Short mmCIF file of C-alpha atoms in Angstrom, two decimals:
data_model
loop_
_atom_site.label_atom_id
_atom_site.label_comp_id
_atom_site.label_asym_id
_atom_site.label_seq_id
_atom_site.Cartn_x
_atom_site.Cartn_y
_atom_site.Cartn_z
CA UNK A 171 -9.86 -41.73 -88.50
CA UNK A 172 -8.23 -41.84 -84.90
CA UNK A 173 -9.53 -40.92 -81.19
CA UNK A 174 -9.80 -42.20 -78.11
CA UNK A 175 -13.21 -41.96 -75.74
CA UNK A 176 -13.50 -42.90 -72.52
CA UNK A 177 -16.59 -42.55 -69.73
CA UNK A 178 -17.04 -45.56 -67.46
CA UNK A 179 -20.08 -44.54 -65.67
CA UNK A 180 -23.50 -46.39 -65.96
CA UNK A 181 -26.50 -44.08 -66.67
CA UNK A 182 -30.09 -44.82 -65.41
CA UNK A 183 -32.38 -42.47 -66.89
CA UNK A 184 -36.11 -42.07 -66.29
CA UNK A 185 -38.92 -40.85 -64.18
CA UNK A 186 -38.29 -42.07 -60.51
CA UNK A 187 -35.24 -43.90 -61.49
CA UNK A 188 -33.86 -43.08 -58.01
CA UNK A 189 -36.58 -44.83 -56.02
CA UNK A 190 -36.54 -47.80 -58.40
CA UNK A 191 -33.27 -48.53 -58.16
CA UNK A 192 -32.47 -49.47 -54.77
CA UNK A 193 -30.56 -52.79 -55.59
CA UNK A 194 -28.19 -50.64 -57.75
CA UNK A 195 -27.21 -48.64 -54.10
CA UNK A 196 -27.12 -52.11 -52.49
CA UNK A 197 -24.39 -53.22 -54.05
CA UNK A 198 -21.78 -50.49 -53.12
CA UNK A 199 -21.56 -51.52 -49.19
CA UNK A 200 -23.51 -51.11 -45.70
CA UNK A 201 -22.90 -47.34 -45.15
CA UNK A 202 -22.89 -44.42 -47.18
CA UNK A 203 -22.19 -40.78 -46.97
CA UNK A 204 -24.89 -38.51 -48.87
CA UNK A 205 -22.91 -35.18 -49.81
CA UNK A 206 -25.42 -32.51 -50.91
CA UNK A 207 -26.44 -28.67 -50.43
CA UNK A 208 -29.79 -27.61 -48.95
CA UNK A 209 -32.09 -27.88 -52.02
CA UNK A 210 -32.10 -31.75 -51.90
CA UNK A 211 -34.54 -31.69 -48.74
CA UNK A 212 -36.80 -29.41 -51.03
CA UNK A 213 -37.00 -31.25 -54.30
CA UNK A 214 -37.75 -34.40 -53.49
CA UNK A 215 -33.96 -36.32 -54.11
CA UNK A 216 -32.74 -36.70 -50.88
CA UNK A 217 -35.73 -38.42 -49.85
CA UNK A 218 -35.96 -40.42 -52.94
CA UNK A 219 -32.30 -41.53 -52.04
CA UNK A 220 -32.85 -42.04 -48.14
CA UNK A 221 -35.47 -44.25 -49.36
CA UNK A 222 -33.76 -46.60 -51.49
CA UNK A 223 -31.04 -46.91 -48.92
CA UNK A 224 -33.48 -47.69 -45.98
CA UNK A 225 -35.00 -50.12 -48.32
CA UNK A 226 -31.79 -52.21 -48.34
CA UNK A 227 -31.30 -51.88 -44.79
CA UNK A 228 -27.77 -49.50 -45.42
CA UNK A 229 -26.90 -46.88 -42.76
CA UNK A 230 -26.36 -43.50 -44.13
CA UNK A 231 -25.23 -40.19 -42.82
CA UNK A 232 -26.37 -36.68 -44.55
CA UNK A 233 -23.29 -33.94 -45.07
CA UNK A 234 -25.32 -30.75 -46.62
CA UNK A 235 -22.67 -28.05 -45.71
CA UNK A 236 -21.57 -27.70 -49.42
CA UNK A 237 -21.52 -23.94 -50.33
CA UNK A 238 -22.49 -22.83 -53.87
CA UNK A 239 -18.53 -22.79 -54.71
CA UNK A 240 -16.94 -25.53 -52.66
CA UNK A 241 -14.20 -24.82 -50.66
CA UNK A 242 -11.11 -26.87 -49.31
CA UNK A 243 -12.61 -26.62 -45.80
CA UNK A 244 -16.06 -27.91 -46.72
CA UNK A 245 -14.21 -30.88 -48.57
CA UNK A 246 -12.15 -31.87 -45.74
CA UNK A 247 -15.14 -31.53 -43.11
CA UNK A 248 -16.42 -34.17 -45.40
CA UNK A 249 -13.97 -36.36 -45.87
CA UNK A 250 -13.36 -36.38 -41.86
CA UNK A 251 -16.83 -37.40 -41.46
CA UNK A 252 -16.90 -39.91 -44.06
CA UNK A 253 -14.05 -41.60 -42.45
CA UNK A 254 -15.73 -41.56 -39.00
CA UNK A 255 -18.74 -42.77 -40.16
CA UNK A 256 -16.74 -45.62 -42.03
CA UNK A 257 -18.86 -44.78 -45.08
CA UNK A 258 -18.65 -47.67 -47.77
CA UNK A 259 -19.49 -45.44 -50.49
CA UNK A 260 -20.69 -41.99 -51.69
CA UNK A 261 -23.78 -40.56 -52.82
CA UNK A 262 -23.68 -37.05 -54.57
CA UNK A 263 -27.27 -35.44 -54.63
CA UNK A 264 -27.53 -31.62 -56.17
CA UNK A 265 -26.01 -29.36 -58.94
CA UNK A 266 -22.48 -28.91 -59.57
CA UNK A 267 -21.18 -28.10 -56.35
CA UNK A 268 -22.21 -30.74 -54.21
CA UNK A 269 -21.16 -33.31 -57.10
CA UNK A 270 -17.57 -31.92 -57.44
CA UNK A 271 -17.33 -31.79 -53.71
CA UNK A 272 -18.06 -35.20 -53.21
CA UNK A 273 -15.47 -36.39 -55.34
CA UNK A 274 -13.00 -34.49 -52.88
CA UNK A 275 -14.46 -36.08 -50.08
CA UNK A 276 -14.72 -39.82 -51.58
CA UNK A 277 -10.79 -39.05 -52.14
CA UNK A 278 -10.40 -37.52 -48.78
CA UNK A 279 -11.90 -40.20 -46.73
CA UNK A 280 -9.23 -42.69 -48.06
CA UNK A 281 -5.93 -40.57 -48.64
CA UNK A 282 -4.27 -37.73 -46.44
CA UNK A 283 -3.72 -35.01 -49.24
CA UNK A 284 -1.72 -32.05 -47.93
CA UNK A 285 -2.20 -29.35 -50.59
CA UNK A 286 -5.26 -30.89 -52.40
CA UNK A 287 -4.41 -28.85 -55.55
CA UNK A 288 -0.75 -30.14 -55.89
CA UNK A 289 -1.76 -33.58 -54.51
CA UNK A 290 -1.10 -36.47 -56.50
CA UNK A 291 -4.30 -38.72 -56.04
CA UNK A 292 -4.17 -42.54 -56.13
CA UNK A 293 -7.08 -44.54 -57.56
CA UNK A 294 -8.02 -45.23 -53.74
CA UNK A 295 -11.25 -43.20 -53.62
CA UNK A 296 -14.62 -44.33 -52.32
CA UNK A 297 -17.24 -45.64 -54.99
CA UNK A 298 -19.80 -42.98 -55.80
CA UNK A 299 -23.32 -42.42 -57.48
CA UNK A 300 -24.48 -39.16 -58.44
CA UNK A 301 -27.81 -37.87 -58.84
CA UNK A 302 -28.12 -34.15 -60.51
CA UNK A 303 -30.57 -32.11 -59.81
CA UNK A 304 -29.76 -29.39 -62.11
CA UNK A 305 -28.96 -29.68 -65.92
CA UNK A 306 -25.72 -27.88 -66.56
CA UNK A 307 -22.14 -29.23 -65.08
CA UNK A 308 -22.48 -32.62 -66.11
CA UNK A 309 -20.18 -33.62 -63.11
CA UNK A 310 -22.12 -36.80 -63.08
CA UNK A 311 -20.08 -38.24 -65.95
CA UNK A 312 -16.63 -36.29 -65.57
CA UNK A 313 -13.30 -37.12 -63.77
CA UNK A 314 -13.17 -33.65 -62.37
CA UNK A 315 -14.04 -31.54 -59.52
CA UNK A 316 -13.80 -27.73 -59.01
CA UNK A 317 -13.12 -26.28 -55.79
CA UNK A 318 -12.30 -22.75 -54.69
CA UNK A 319 -8.72 -21.93 -54.43
CA UNK A 320 -8.20 -19.03 -52.21
CA UNK A 321 -4.36 -19.02 -52.60
CA UNK A 322 -4.53 -18.43 -56.17
CA UNK A 323 -7.92 -16.22 -55.89
CA UNK A 324 -9.67 -18.61 -58.42
CA UNK A 325 -11.16 -21.72 -59.02
CA UNK A 326 -8.95 -24.78 -59.62
CA UNK A 327 -9.89 -28.03 -60.99
CA UNK A 328 -8.70 -31.38 -59.38
CA UNK A 329 -8.78 -34.80 -61.84
CA UNK A 330 -8.51 -38.42 -61.57
CA UNK A 331 -9.77 -41.03 -63.28
CA UNK A 332 -11.15 -42.64 -60.06
CA UNK A 333 -13.41 -39.36 -59.63
CA UNK A 334 -15.80 -40.98 -62.41
CA UNK A 335 -18.84 -42.03 -60.45
CA UNK A 336 -19.90 -45.47 -60.75
CA UNK A 337 -23.57 -44.80 -61.48
CA UNK A 338 -25.57 -41.50 -62.59
CA UNK A 339 -29.26 -40.98 -61.84
CA UNK A 340 -31.04 -38.64 -64.30
CA UNK A 341 -34.70 -37.72 -63.66
CA UNK A 342 -35.48 -34.16 -64.42
CA UNK A 343 -38.42 -33.90 -61.73
CA UNK A 344 -36.09 -32.63 -59.33
CA UNK A 345 -35.57 -29.66 -61.60
CA UNK A 346 -39.36 -28.67 -60.85
CA UNK A 347 -38.86 -25.72 -58.60
CA UNK A 348 -35.56 -24.50 -59.69
CA UNK A 349 -35.50 -20.69 -59.83
CA UNK A 350 -35.58 -19.27 -63.63
CA UNK A 351 -32.21 -17.87 -63.28
CA UNK A 352 -30.74 -21.30 -62.14
CA UNK A 353 -32.35 -22.87 -64.69
CA UNK A 354 -30.97 -20.60 -67.60
CA UNK A 355 -27.46 -20.66 -66.11
CA UNK A 356 -26.94 -24.02 -65.51
CA UNK A 357 -27.98 -24.39 -69.56
CA UNK A 358 -25.86 -22.20 -70.60
CA UNK A 359 -23.05 -23.78 -68.89
CA UNK A 360 -23.76 -26.99 -70.26
CA UNK A 361 -23.73 -24.77 -73.94
CA UNK A 362 -20.56 -23.60 -72.90
CA UNK A 363 -19.01 -27.20 -72.25
CA UNK A 364 -20.37 -28.68 -75.64
CA UNK A 365 -19.17 -25.56 -77.53
CA UNK A 366 -15.69 -25.24 -75.90
CA UNK A 367 -15.21 -28.83 -76.03
CA UNK A 368 -15.31 -28.71 -79.88
CA UNK A 369 -12.66 -26.00 -79.77
CA UNK A 370 -10.46 -28.20 -77.58
CA UNK A 371 -7.15 -29.85 -79.17
CA UNK A 372 -8.58 -33.33 -77.81
CA UNK A 373 -11.80 -32.55 -79.95
CA UNK A 374 -12.71 -35.88 -82.25
CA UNK A 375 -15.59 -36.86 -84.12
CA UNK A 376 -16.90 -39.16 -81.09
CA UNK A 377 -16.96 -35.81 -78.93
CA UNK A 378 -18.08 -33.81 -81.88
CA UNK A 379 -21.26 -35.72 -82.34
CA UNK A 380 -21.98 -35.81 -78.64
CA UNK A 381 -21.65 -31.81 -78.19
CA UNK A 382 -23.59 -31.49 -81.75
CA UNK A 383 -26.66 -33.53 -80.22
CA UNK A 384 -26.24 -31.69 -76.65
CA UNK A 385 -26.26 -28.35 -78.80
CA UNK A 386 -29.32 -29.43 -80.61
CA UNK A 387 -31.41 -30.18 -77.34
CA UNK A 388 -30.25 -26.75 -75.71
CA UNK A 389 -31.34 -24.86 -78.41
CA UNK A 390 -34.76 -26.40 -78.71
CA UNK A 391 -35.36 -25.71 -74.76
CA UNK A 392 -34.15 -22.18 -75.07
CA UNK A 393 -37.40 -20.45 -75.56
CA UNK A 394 -39.17 -22.33 -72.54
CA UNK A 395 -36.35 -21.27 -70.81
CA UNK A 396 -36.58 -17.74 -71.69
CA UNK A 397 -40.35 -17.54 -70.79
CA UNK A 398 -39.63 -19.67 -67.70
CA UNK A 399 -42.09 -21.92 -68.45
CA UNK A 400 -40.19 -25.43 -68.64
CA UNK A 401 -42.13 -28.34 -68.90
CA UNK A 402 -41.28 -31.96 -67.67
CA UNK A 403 -39.92 -33.01 -70.90
CA UNK A 404 -37.81 -29.43 -71.43
CA UNK A 405 -36.15 -30.36 -68.14
CA UNK A 406 -35.60 -34.17 -69.33
CA UNK A 407 -34.13 -32.78 -72.59
CA UNK A 408 -31.87 -30.06 -70.75
CA UNK A 409 -30.65 -32.63 -68.12
CA UNK A 410 -30.11 -35.23 -71.14
CA UNK A 411 -28.05 -32.39 -72.95
CA UNK A 412 -26.05 -31.41 -70.10
CA UNK A 413 -25.06 -35.11 -69.40
CA UNK A 414 -24.04 -35.17 -73.16
CA UNK A 415 -21.98 -32.18 -72.83
CA UNK A 416 -20.30 -33.49 -69.90
CA UNK A 417 -19.39 -36.64 -71.51
CA UNK A 418 -17.69 -34.43 -73.97
CA UNK A 419 -15.89 -32.44 -71.92
CA UNK A 420 -14.65 -35.75 -69.88
CA UNK A 421 -12.56 -35.98 -72.56
CA UNK A 422 -11.83 -32.81 -73.99
CA UNK A 423 -11.69 -30.66 -71.25
CA UNK A 424 -12.95 -26.83 -71.36
CA UNK A 425 -11.16 -23.86 -72.80
CA UNK A 426 -10.46 -20.21 -72.52
CA UNK A 427 -14.11 -19.18 -71.64
CA UNK A 428 -13.72 -21.06 -68.47
CA UNK A 429 -10.27 -19.71 -67.76
CA UNK A 430 -12.09 -16.03 -67.80
CA UNK A 431 -15.18 -17.08 -66.03
CA UNK A 432 -13.83 -18.03 -63.18
CA UNK A 433 -12.69 -14.47 -61.78
CA UNK A 434 -16.11 -13.11 -62.24
CA UNK A 435 -17.11 -16.08 -60.21
CA UNK A 436 -14.20 -15.76 -57.63
CA UNK A 437 -14.22 -12.24 -57.46
CA UNK A 438 -18.16 -10.95 -58.23
CA UNK A 439 -19.93 -13.87 -57.34
CA UNK A 440 -21.06 -14.38 -60.77
CA UNK A 441 -22.53 -17.89 -60.81
CA UNK A 442 -20.41 -20.23 -62.77
CA UNK A 443 -22.92 -20.45 -65.71
CA UNK A 444 -23.92 -16.93 -66.15
CA UNK A 445 -20.18 -15.99 -66.06
CA UNK A 446 -19.54 -18.24 -69.11
CA UNK A 447 -22.44 -16.81 -70.84
CA UNK A 448 -21.42 -13.33 -70.35
CA UNK A 449 -18.21 -14.33 -72.16
CA UNK A 450 -19.17 -16.99 -74.70
CA UNK A 451 -20.58 -14.45 -77.60
CA UNK A 452 -17.49 -12.27 -77.68
CA UNK A 453 -15.48 -15.23 -77.15
CA UNK A 454 -16.61 -16.64 -80.41
CA UNK A 455 -16.67 -13.52 -82.28
CA UNK A 456 -12.62 -13.60 -81.89
CA UNK A 457 -12.79 -17.44 -83.14
CA UNK A 458 -14.76 -15.96 -86.12
CA UNK A 459 -11.76 -13.96 -86.95
CA UNK A 460 -9.37 -16.74 -86.07
CA UNK A 461 -10.74 -19.94 -87.36
CA UNK A 462 -13.90 -18.94 -89.26
CA UNK A 463 -14.75 -22.45 -90.42
CA UNK A 464 -14.74 -23.64 -87.37
CA UNK A 465 -16.23 -21.32 -85.60
CA UNK A 466 -19.35 -21.36 -87.95
CA UNK A 467 -19.54 -24.74 -87.76
CA UNK A 468 -19.94 -24.68 -83.72
CA UNK A 469 -22.26 -21.65 -83.96
CA UNK A 470 -24.60 -23.66 -86.60
CA UNK A 471 -24.71 -26.54 -84.65
CA UNK A 472 -25.90 -24.75 -81.42
CA UNK A 473 -28.45 -23.30 -84.04
CA UNK A 474 -26.84 -19.84 -84.17
CA UNK A 475 -26.16 -17.99 -87.86
CA UNK A 476 -23.11 -16.09 -86.06
CA UNK A 477 -21.76 -15.01 -82.61
CA UNK A 478 -24.19 -11.70 -82.65
CA UNK A 479 -27.21 -14.42 -82.85
CA UNK A 480 -25.67 -16.04 -80.00
CA UNK A 481 -25.48 -12.95 -78.13
CA UNK A 482 -29.10 -11.98 -78.85
CA UNK A 483 -30.26 -15.31 -77.92
CA UNK A 484 -28.50 -15.12 -74.42
CA UNK A 485 -29.19 -11.42 -73.67
CA UNK A 486 -32.72 -12.04 -72.43
CA UNK A 487 -31.28 -14.71 -69.96
CA UNK A 488 -28.19 -12.81 -68.65
CA UNK A 489 -30.11 -9.46 -68.03
CA UNK A 490 -28.08 -6.58 -66.84
CA UNK A 491 -24.42 -6.97 -66.95
CA UNK A 492 -21.38 -6.45 -64.28
CA UNK A 493 -19.42 -3.39 -65.23
CA UNK A 494 -15.85 -3.98 -64.40
CA UNK A 495 -13.10 -1.21 -64.99
CA UNK A 496 -9.97 -2.09 -67.62
CA UNK A 497 -7.60 -2.12 -64.73
CA UNK A 498 -9.39 -4.98 -63.31
CA UNK A 499 -10.41 -6.80 -66.35
CA UNK A 500 -6.34 -6.61 -67.30
CA UNK A 501 -5.54 -8.47 -64.15
CA UNK A 502 -8.18 -11.30 -64.88
CA UNK A 503 -6.93 -11.62 -68.41
CA UNK A 504 -3.50 -11.97 -66.87
CA UNK A 505 -4.72 -14.65 -64.57
CA UNK A 506 -6.60 -16.62 -67.41
CA UNK A 507 -3.66 -16.61 -69.60
CA UNK A 508 -1.42 -19.13 -67.34
CA UNK A 509 -4.33 -21.25 -66.73
CA UNK A 510 -3.81 -24.64 -68.22
CA UNK A 511 -7.43 -24.17 -70.21
CA UNK A 512 -5.56 -22.04 -72.36
CA UNK A 513 -3.41 -24.53 -73.93
CA UNK A 514 -6.04 -26.82 -74.42
CA UNK A 515 -8.05 -24.47 -76.97
CA UNK A 516 -7.10 -25.09 -80.80
CA UNK A 517 -7.44 -21.25 -80.94
CA UNK A 518 -4.72 -19.29 -79.41
CA UNK A 519 -6.06 -16.40 -77.05
CA UNK A 520 -3.04 -14.44 -75.86
CA UNK A 521 -3.46 -12.21 -72.76
CA UNK A 522 -4.65 -9.20 -75.40
CA UNK A 523 -7.47 -11.52 -76.47
CA UNK A 524 -8.45 -12.27 -73.69
CA UNK A 525 -8.54 -8.98 -72.35
CA UNK A 526 -10.46 -7.71 -75.49
CA UNK A 527 -13.29 -10.80 -74.79
CA UNK A 528 -13.79 -9.40 -71.33
CA UNK A 529 -13.68 -5.92 -72.10
CA UNK A 530 -16.46 -6.47 -74.67
CA UNK A 531 -18.31 -8.85 -72.19
CA UNK A 532 -18.15 -7.01 -68.86
CA UNK A 533 -16.31 -4.13 -69.65
CA UNK A 534 -17.42 -0.49 -67.68
#
């Protein structure tokens, strides 16, 4: 057995772990920039971070202008603010967008990047502490940041080992006020990470084990998600599962579902997890044709007999589907076919395969 695995993030998990960990924050410097969206002020996470910093006498500034799909302009503004404030470290609070944006902010605070998507970053970035308030992206344990790329009309990942946060705090209480759709879409995102991670050319025994445990937890929470009645225990389990799935893709990356989903998000405003959920069953239907044994292993790990059972389970969470014409879907298939995620998939998906998945998923 041969494999490599790397995930250098200290994880602190448990109720009120942020408030109880002021000493952890103290180790990173005297001045912090908090990168967040608007919801952190309502769910208590921002207040807990500020209380921890204040207890240490650490100065801080809040940058809460991160949009749902982070733009280059927003992270550049954050980088300039971090520099002018003299921030020693970054605290990211929120869902995937603030956490991804924080990584770019941490880099831009120390480096002058021209085209951020072609720039070769160095390891000179501000240290980061991440507090996820949704259970989906896993960004708290990955070296990736996904940003809107208007030039290519898609979303593009930037990556560097230095983008791994130093510490991640997991407390499901911050998810209590999430709308049902947000809770569902982010959980589907985590499911997609675990399932795509198992199809990666970089998958191995350890990432498979993490993925299967993540999928087991996610499947157990599906009834509560569908009812829209998650308990604190469900939220904790979902957050744990999302972090496990993040630990998977930190080493494997994602595959064709993400490649296709970016167009649904960029052009149609579909939340990232929803876009993945729309595509995931038909993607695995093709995988059942091309690599039946591996597809069956992954689907059964997720708690489903086959791709049809997966589709039935996700349907109530997705509701009415987007309807997109063939000409547009062929353009999306072409865009997906040149995405680097395609080559990361152990199952070959050509442009016609991608169009077939898109057509069956969101065709008019």
